[in-house]
Tab-separated table of C-alpha atoms in Angstrom:
chain	number	residue	atom	x	y	z
A	1	MET	CA	0.392	0.236	-0.204
A	2	LEU	CA	0.972	3.845	-0.641
A	3	GLN	CA	2.411	5.543	2.689
A	4	GLN	CA	2.052	9.582	2.586
A	5	GLY	CA	6.421	10.401	1.717
A	6	ASP	CA	6.785	8.143	-0.915
A	7	ILE	CA	7.739	9.156	-4.387
A	8	LEU	CA	6.204	8.011	-7.496
A	9	MET	CA	8.123	7.233	-10.194
A	10	ALA	CA	6.340	5.110	-12.888
A	11	LEU	CA	3.298	3.927	-13.714
A	12	ASP	CA	2.716	1.096	-16.132
A	13	GLY	CA	5.878	1.478	-17.308
A	14	ASN	CA	5.983	4.951	-17.913
A	15	THR	CA	8.452	7.558	-16.008
A	16	ILE	CA	7.234	10.351	-14.473
A	17	ASP	CA	9.626	13.190	-14.593
A	18	SER	CA	10.335	15.592	-11.604
A	19	ALA	CA	7.508	18.152	-13.451
A	20	GLY	CA	4.863	14.883	-12.650
A	21	ARG	CA	4.700	14.527	-17.131
A	22	ILE	CA	4.793	10.985	-18.159
A	23	ASN	CA	6.133	10.018	-21.902
A	24	ILE	CA	2.651	8.154	-23.693
A	25	ASP	CA	3.020	7.068	-27.311
A	26	GLY	CA	6.269	9.696	-27.599
A	27	GLU	CA	4.339	12.081	-26.170
A	28	ASP	CA	5.047	13.913	-23.111
A	29	VAL	CA	1.630	14.359	-20.887
A	30	ASP	CA	0.406	15.784	-18.036
A	31	LEU	CA	0.193	12.260	-15.096
A	32	ASN	CA	-3.842	12.555	-15.156
A	33	GLU	CA	-2.999	11.769	-18.286
A	34	ILE	CA	-2.178	7.864	-18.264
A	35	VAL	CA	-5.228	8.075	-15.096
A	36	GLU	CA	-7.820	9.022	-17.614
A	37	ARG	CA	-7.434	5.673	-19.701
A	38	LYS	CA	-7.836	3.946	-16.536
A	39	TYR	CA	-10.881	2.052	-16.292
A	40	ALA	CA	-12.824	0.317	-12.411
A	41	GLY	CA	-11.162	-3.154	-12.479
A	42	ASP	CA	-7.623	-2.198	-14.317
A	43	THR	CA	-5.079	-2.631	-12.987
A	44	VAL	CA	-2.324	-0.505	-12.665
A	45	THR	CA	1.762	-1.210	-11.768
A	46	VAL	CA	3.231	1.822	-9.932
A	47	ARG	CA	7.070	1.728	-9.014
A	48	TYR	CA	7.949	4.372	-5.928
A	49	LEU	CA	10.549	4.755	-3.414
A	50	ARG	CA	10.284	4.999	-0.041
A	51	ASP	CA	12.993	5.118	2.031
A	52	GLY	CA	15.369	4.943	-0.497
A	53	THR	CA	14.252	1.795	-1.462
A	54	TRP	CA	12.851	0.661	-5.516
A	55	ASN	CA	9.471	-0.589	-4.984
A	56	ASP	CA	6.375	-2.367	-6.662
A	57	ILE	CA	2.879	-2.807	-6.871
A	58	ASP	CA	0.126	-3.714	-8.590
A	59	ILE	CA	-3.375	-1.841	-8.077
A	60	VAL	CA	-6.608	-2.676	-8.606
A	61	LEU	CA	-8.890	0.885	-9.878
A	62	LYS	CA	-12.198	1.049	-7.507
A	63	PRO	CA	-14.613	2.906	-8.872
A	64	LEU	CA	-15.578	6.242	-8.033
A	65	GLU	CA	-18.376	7.516	-6.016
A	66	TRP	CA	-19.655	9.694	-7.652
A	67	SER	CA	-20.584	12.130	-4.750
A	68	ARG	CA	-16.539	12.310	-4.986
A	69	MET	CA	-15.774	12.639	-8.454
A	70	TYR	CA	-18.004	15.994	-8.496
A	71	ALA	CA	-15.847	16.475	-5.332
A	72	ILE	CA	-13.052	17.141	-8.001
A	73	GLN	CA	-14.206	18.966	-10.015
A	74	TYR	CA	-15.196	21.420	-8.503
A	75	GLU	CA	-11.455	21.562	-6.498
A	76	LYS	CA	-10.478	24.095	-8.070
A	77	ASN	CA	-7.631	25.561	-5.629
A	78	ARG	CA	-6.092	21.585	-5.231
A	79	VAL	CA	-2.138	21.465	-5.653
A	80	ILE	CA	-0.213	18.254	-6.948
A	81	SER	CA	3.455	18.260	-6.163
A	82	PHE	CA	6.394	16.492	-6.937
A	83	SER	CA	9.229	15.716	-5.302
A	84	GLN	CA	12.237	14.915	-7.350
A	85	GLY	CA	13.734	11.411	-6.881
């Protein structure tokens, strides 16, 4: 299970850069692009760094509650930060 402080390094083999972008099909795109291509029940392979150790985990995506989906849409000042690793 991912924990606070883990540094995401790759999703499904796509490296995440220090700006939170990944390269998909030769194009650098925002990290959320790979998430938008997935569905509930899909498995995502996550590579992360914790306390100097590389780890890989497969995560099965769960459906997002409708109420949460709308809450995300309206969180305008939401900031996601990434650490360079």
